[in-house]
Amino acid sequence: MSTKPGPNYRDQRRRLLARLLLTYLTPLLVAEGYFLVQYRGLVLEGRRNHLVSLSENLATTLDLFLSERVRNLSHIIDDPGFPERPDETDLQDHLSNLRRQSDTYIDLGVFDERGQMVAYAGPYPDLTRQDYSEESWFKELRAGKVGQVVTDIYLGFRQEPHFTLAVSRRRGQQLSVLRATLAPSQVHEYIESLEEAKVVRVALINGHGIYQSANPDLGNPLETSVILPPREPRADSGEDRSGKVYGYAWLHTTAWAVLVDERRSPGEPWLTPQEQRVLLFALLLTLVIIGIIAVRARQVMAVRIETDATTSELSGQLLQASKLASIGELAAGIAHEINNPLASIAEEAGLIRDMLDPRFGDGLVPAELDTRLASIQAEVFRCRDITHKLLRFVRRSDAELASTDLHALIDDLLETLFLRELSVENISIERRFAPELPTITTDANQLRQVLLNMLNNAIDAIEGQGSIVLTTSLVPEGRVALSLADTGKGIPKELLEKIFMPFFTTKEVGKGTGLGLHVSYGIVRNLGGTIAVQSVVGKGTTFIITLPVGEASSPGDRQGGTPCS
């Protein structure tokens, strides 16, 4: 029970708020984190699927684009009127027709079976009569392995990056090859003009990871890409070394892959707008929960403060009742202590009256009168000291921690209230005080109440002649110990766990309130100490109290109350 000033409610409020936040926010934050991760996973999966879909659409479009270019060449070479060795004017007309369909064409050339260019139309006339027999694409056509070829980007004789599209036909024993070259820049412009390319960055790579066409942010033609997707599956998504997501799809007409990733400006946030909205909602929900918890913590603390105030008031009343009950048990001894000096005063007053009566003696002697009056005054002061000590003990006061000499406190209590009664009851008292015991910081008035209760119990427990031993000692961890041992009848083992419970008493009906030990337990706990009991039936009981040498901690920082059975 708390009889000291109120606890530090600000610290308690902080601890309560921290516990509530930990209890309610931890699962909420875990759930929010889990759902955010799941949501981000779904968003990432959606982005992956979107990139794969775009790459497949672009790959299909490029397949159609290349197939159409090849078909254009096939239509020319399959025309029965197309000569084996067309002149430059005819070939230039065909090139003009092709450029009207697509500005990606650079030139046209016709080759004989030996790989010699026999006709040419375009910006590089020096290529005429060049020998292409060792070019890989020509070897494939001459071997008859394929009837058409789409090459990777290369420099060739012109030393300019370009693509080659070629088709071959045999007329009798003669092989004729028609070749067109495409400009990578124009192919790139065509790709960038597609609707799908407006939301992504696009690059074309060959089977070795060499850029055929690329967004300038990704690389340049003939440079090597850091990404080389697998051939299977033909379309999928992945992440580069920096964790950036990309989609890819392989073409069917040639061994090229379309790579796409999202267009992002340097200042673009890491989270998408949808993710930002979800995160903002989670933060708002968290703030609302924190606000509710803060309000609830304030309400709980208000109830606790009110409860503590009521408990403190009731505890004070209980302590006061216990004091009065203890004094009541000692009433006879206290009355005798006061009666003795009163009897002495009455005797001295009678002697003075006789001295004033002319029938007795030789009259008033001033010196003797002064002696008698001094004796009366001494007895009056003795009564005053007894009543002052009683009033100081029973007066209701707030708890006050001060440096206290434990030995002096015990001696004062014994001399004021117990020595006369102990003598009458034929009970000896022995004080085994440890030398140089340090003073303790405690509430002397409350500690005096504890000793009073225990001495009363010890006296009641002793039947006939007996003894009480008070022992003090210094124990580890900066504490002092006080033990009070009596030679009374003892307490049965099955009752030891109940003796500190309120209204429990082993005394006869009408001889005890059952509050003394309960109050003592609460006082000792609030003073930062401990109290324990040992008892053997027929031999006696020992109470052991330990108290801190330093300042006792605030009652609000401990769990008070009584032990449970």
Coordinates of C-alpha atoms in Angstrom, one line a residue, residues 344-354 372 376:
S344 CA 4.9 11.1 42.6
I345 CA 3.4 14.6 41.9
A346 CA 0.6 13.9 44.3
E347 CA 3.0 12.7 47.0
E348 CA 5.2 15.8 46.6
A349 CA 2.1 18.0 46.7
G350 CA 1.0 16.4 50.0
L351 CA 4.4 16.9 51.6
I352 CA 4.4 20.6 50.6
R353 CA 0.9 20.9 52.2
D354 CA 2.1 19.4 55.4
R372 CA 9.9 19.3 46.3
I376 CA 7.1 17.9 40.8

